[in-house]
């Protein structure tokens, strides 16, 4: 059986990188895999979230999944906190994962920054919860953007150590699915930085709810360099902004980067930006509108999450039971 699990944090500012690097791929994998897509609210609270915003953002990510075309009747969409087995397996995995492994996680270092002592303990064990998310369903494949690769390696290490320690092949070895042109979308203000939800500048990202005017303005203001567009990928050397805008175009248009360069190479940025704006509005506009429509009907969104959580729970329970038994937790009931 080929089963997918992937998650998105409800931390607001869902952007083009999340869409092109992950969520659009989620929808494209539906015919080939059994899919479980999760709004990871327990991951979100590893940094402070205003409770009312967390609720709204959870609905927003759910609406994005639906607007992207994921079918919640054929697959599962739910929010993590509604299935307690995630926390239960995470505790066991906390006792399997080694501190040395967690100390190597680059995302913790980036997120904790200089104030490491002040970061939550949850932020530190964040990748362990992620391993539990995936292994709770014995998922075999995980579609993600490039930035999650290290966390998936940790997932493999935890699963393998669990199997070794307890002498049973309980967990599969998971494969990342990192594909498409836009596995790492960069900031529109600085082509060397990842596009992220937490960048203080709104102009660094196109969000899922941006309308045509905002999209046009952000692309117009996007950082470039003084030369015309390169004519081949070799010309991206030392020109991260050019590389990023062309990659975004390729991904939105479902074209190879080389084909975009064949069409637009040698042109001025101003001309290319106009074409990119038209394309972005054409592709993102309908998704954004469908999201807005869904968010005006929270009852429907909540019903999708409730139904998904019940079905996820039913899949997770027997696997957690198998884990408890392997560990030696006495079940005297
Ligand atoms: P999160 O919420 O940061 O991001 C959601 C997805 O979007 C991808 N992504 C990007 N892709 C391309 N370019 C970018 N600039 C960009 N920024 C983000 C991410 O790679 C991700 O696929 N730890 C995860 C959530 C998670 C999870 C899981 C994922 C929790 N449990 C289990 C997979 C499996 C995260 O923080 O994603």
Tab-separated table of N, CA and C and ligand atoms in Angstrom, residues 5-11 14-23 26 38 40 43 80 107 111 126 129-131 133-134 142-149 151-152 182-187 193-197, ligand 1:
chain	number	residue	atom	x	y	z
A	5	UNK	N	1.330	10.903	3.952
A	5	UNK	CA	0.956	11.841	5.011
A	5	UNK	C	1.732	13.130	4.778
A	6	UNK	N	1.060	14.270	4.887
A	6	UNK	CA	1.801	15.525	4.949
A	6	UNK	C	1.019	16.543	5.771
A	7	UNK	N	1.728	17.575	6.229
A	7	UNK	CA	1.108	18.558	7.107
A	7	UNK	C	1.513	19.986	6.766
A	8	UNK	N	0.648	20.904	7.139
A	8	UNK	CA	0.928	22.340	6.981
A	8	UNK	C	0.545	23.030	8.289
A	9	UNK	N	1.415	23.926	8.761
A	9	UNK	CA	1.144	24.625	10.021
A	9	UNK	C	0.153	25.773	9.829
A	10	UNK	N	-0.814	25.893	10.730
A	10	UNK	CA	-1.756	27.013	10.652
A	10	UNK	C	-1.202	28.251	11.349
A	11	UNK	N	-0.148	28.810	10.772
A	11	UNK	CA	0.495	29.957	11.419
A	11	UNK	C	0.284	31.244	10.628
A	14	UNK	N	-0.207	32.017	4.666
A	14	UNK	CA	0.060	30.917	3.733
A	14	UNK	C	0.430	31.510	2.382
A	15	UNK	N	1.533	31.036	1.780
A	15	UNK	CA	2.070	31.744	0.608
A	15	UNK	C	2.317	30.831	-0.587
A	16	UNK	N	2.774	31.500	-1.642
A	16	UNK	CA	3.051	30.823	-2.908
A	16	UNK	C	4.005	29.635	-2.751
A	17	UNK	N	4.977	29.746	-1.867
A	17	UNK	CA	5.917	28.646	-1.629
A	17	UNK	C	5.189	27.436	-1.065
A	18	UNK	N	4.310	27.672	-0.100
A	18	UNK	CA	3.541	26.561	0.476
A	18	UNK	C	2.676	25.901	-0.600
A	19	UNK	N	2.130	26.741	-1.474
A	19	UNK	CA	1.234	26.221	-2.502
A	19	UNK	C	2.016	25.445	-3.565
A	20	UNK	N	3.018	26.077	-4.162
A	20	UNK	CA	3.731	25.437	-5.273
A	20	UNK	C	4.648	24.318	-4.793
A	21	UNK	N	5.228	24.500	-3.599
A	21	UNK	CA	6.160	23.487	-3.089
A	21	UNK	C	5.449	22.298	-2.472
A	22	UNK	N	4.215	22.500	-1.995
A	22	UNK	CA	3.562	21.410	-1.266
A	22	UNK	C	2.088	21.213	-1.658
A	23	UNK	N	1.244	22.185	-1.357
A	23	UNK	CA	-0.209	21.931	-1.410
A	23	UNK	C	-0.704	21.562	-2.818
A	26	UNK	N	0.066	18.065	-3.274
A	26	UNK	CA	-0.832	17.184	-2.513
A	26	UNK	C	-2.007	16.778	-3.413
A	38	UNK	N	-2.893	16.952	6.903
A	38	UNK	CA	-3.148	17.376	8.278
A	38	UNK	C	-2.814	18.853	8.490
A	40	UNK	N	-1.441	21.009	11.067
A	40	UNK	CA	-0.688	20.637	12.270
A	40	UNK	C	-0.700	21.760	13.315
A	43	UNK	N	1.954	21.501	16.082
A	43	UNK	CA	3.256	22.059	15.692
A	43	UNK	C	3.239	23.583	15.785
A	80	UNK	N	-4.578	18.090	13.556
A	80	UNK	CA	-3.783	17.201	14.404
A	80	UNK	C	-4.319	17.032	15.829
A	107	UNK	N	16.605	23.739	11.279
A	107	UNK	CA	15.442	24.609	11.428
A	107	UNK	C	15.265	25.096	12.872
A	111	UNK	N	15.029	28.948	13.805
A	111	UNK	CA	13.839	29.494	14.473
A	111	UNK	C	14.135	29.995	15.881
A	126	UNK	N	10.107	19.392	18.077
A	126	UNK	CA	9.208	19.530	16.926
A	126	UNK	C	9.385	18.407	15.890
A	129	UNK	N	7.711	15.104	16.867
A	129	UNK	CA	6.256	15.086	16.652
A	129	UNK	C	5.959	14.842	15.178
A	130	UNK	N	6.780	15.407	14.327
A	130	UNK	CA	6.590	15.224	12.883
A	130	UNK	C	6.800	13.744	12.503
A	131	UNK	N	7.795	13.122	13.102
A	131	UNK	CA	8.025	11.684	12.851
A	131	UNK	C	6.811	10.882	13.315
A	133	UNK	N	3.704	11.981	13.513
A	133	UNK	CA	2.604	12.229	12.566
A	133	UNK	C	2.622	11.202	11.447
A	134	UNK	N	3.801	11.035	10.886
A	134	UNK	CA	3.948	10.218	9.677
A	134	UNK	C	3.826	8.734	10.020
A	142	UNK	N	6.001	11.124	1.674
A	142	UNK	CA	5.662	12.432	2.247
A	142	UNK	C	6.016	13.549	1.265
A	143	UNK	N	4.994	14.173	0.650
A	143	UNK	CA	5.280	15.308	-0.234
A	143	UNK	C	5.537	16.572	0.584
A	144	UNK	N	6.680	17.196	0.351
A	144	UNK	CA	7.058	18.413	1.093
A	144	UNK	C	7.948	19.293	0.211
A	145	UNK	N	8.181	20.518	0.650
A	145	UNK	CA	9.198	21.370	0.037
A	145	UNK	C	10.577	20.956	0.546
A	146	UNK	N	11.572	21.452	-0.127
A	146	UNK	CA	12.979	21.154	0.150
A	146	UNK	C	13.358	21.343	1.632
A	147	UNK	N	12.771	22.353	2.278
A	147	UNK	CA	13.187	22.698	3.646
A	147	UNK	C	12.854	21.620	4.686
A	148	UNK	N	12.026	20.635	4.323
A	148	UNK	CA	11.645	19.605	5.295
A	148	UNK	C	12.475	18.334	5.178
A	149	UNK	N	13.430	18.349	4.262
A	149	UNK	CA	14.204	17.144	3.972
A	149	UNK	C	14.911	16.586	5.218
A	151	UNK	N	14.132	16.959	8.315
A	151	UNK	CA	13.170	16.385	9.256
A	151	UNK	C	12.745	14.981	8.829
A	152	UNK	N	12.668	14.765	7.524
A	152	UNK	CA	12.284	13.423	7.063
A	152	UNK	C	13.412	12.413	7.277
A	182	UNK	N	9.336	24.253	-8.209
A	182	UNK	CA	9.364	25.205	-7.090
A	182	UNK	C	9.500	24.518	-5.737
A	183	UNK	N	10.539	23.725	-5.559
A	183	UNK	CA	10.698	23.031	-4.287
A	183	UNK	C	11.220	23.968	-3.199
A	184	UNK	N	11.763	25.104	-3.633
A	184	UNK	CA	12.244	26.111	-2.681
A	184	UNK	C	12.030	27.493	-3.280
A	185	UNK	N	10.871	28.076	-3.012
A	185	UNK	CA	10.552	29.419	-3.511
A	185	UNK	C	11.232	30.429	-2.594
A	186	UNK	N	11.885	31.424	-3.183
A	186	UNK	CA	12.637	32.383	-2.386
A	186	UNK	C	11.847	33.679	-2.189
A	187	UNK	N	12.290	34.482	-1.226
A	187	UNK	CA	11.653	35.768	-0.926
A	187	UNK	C	11.713	36.687	-2.150
A	193	UNK	N	17.022	34.308	0.442
A	193	UNK	CA	16.259	33.889	1.632
A	193	UNK	C	14.989	33.168	1.205
A	194	UNK	N	14.608	32.137	1.952
A	194	UNK	CA	13.396	31.387	1.622
A	194	UNK	C	12.155	32.254	1.798
A	195	UNK	N	11.166	32.111	0.908
A	195	UNK	CA	9.880	32.779	1.138
A	195	UNK	C	9.278	32.155	2.388
A	196	UNK	N	8.897	32.980	3.369
A	196	UNK	CA	8.411	32.383	4.616
A	196	UNK	C	7.252	33.173	5.199
A	197	UNK	N	6.471	32.443	6.021
A	197	UNK	CA	5.297	33.051	6.656
A	197	UNK	C	5.714	34.113	7.660
B	1	LIG	P1	5.181	24.456	6.898
B	1	LIG	O1	3.844	24.733	7.458
B	1	LIG	O2	6.310	25.358	7.239
B	1	LIG	O3	5.104	24.419	5.322
B	1	LIG	C1	4.145	23.636	4.641
B	1	LIG	C2	4.752	23.055	3.377
B	1	LIG	O4	5.206	24.111	2.517
B	1	LIG	C3	6.552	23.871	2.150
B	1	LIG	N1	7.228	25.166	1.998
B	1	LIG	C4	7.848	25.573	0.895
B	1	LIG	N2	8.012	24.993	-0.311
B	1	LIG	C5	8.690	25.704	-1.263
B	1	LIG	N3	9.184	26.951	-1.055
B	1	LIG	C6	9.042	27.572	0.145
B	1	LIG	N4	9.513	28.797	0.342
B	1	LIG	C7	8.339	26.885	1.179
B	1	LIG	N5	8.015	27.189	2.459
B	1	LIG	C8	7.343	26.135	2.938
B	1	LIG	C9	7.140	23.060	3.280
B	1	LIG	O5	8.267	22.331	2.865
B	1	LIG	C10	5.971	22.169	3.652
B	1	LIG	O6	5.932	21.024	2.810
B	1	LIG	N6	7.151	20.733	9.568
B	1	LIG	C11	6.170	21.025	8.538
B	1	LIG	C12	4.765	20.578	8.878
B	1	LIG	C13	4.621	19.142	9.241
B	1	LIG	C14	4.758	18.028	8.382
B	1	LIG	C15	4.497	16.885	9.171
B	1	LIG	C16	5.080	17.902	7.036
B	1	LIG	C17	4.306	18.652	10.476
B	1	LIG	N7	4.211	17.299	10.426
B	1	LIG	C18	4.539	15.599	8.636
B	1	LIG	C19	5.146	16.614	6.500
B	1	LIG	C20	4.868	15.486	7.297
B	1	LIG	C21	6.151	22.541	8.325
B	1	LIG	O7	6.518	23.289	9.176
B	1	LIG	O8	5.586	22.945	7.182
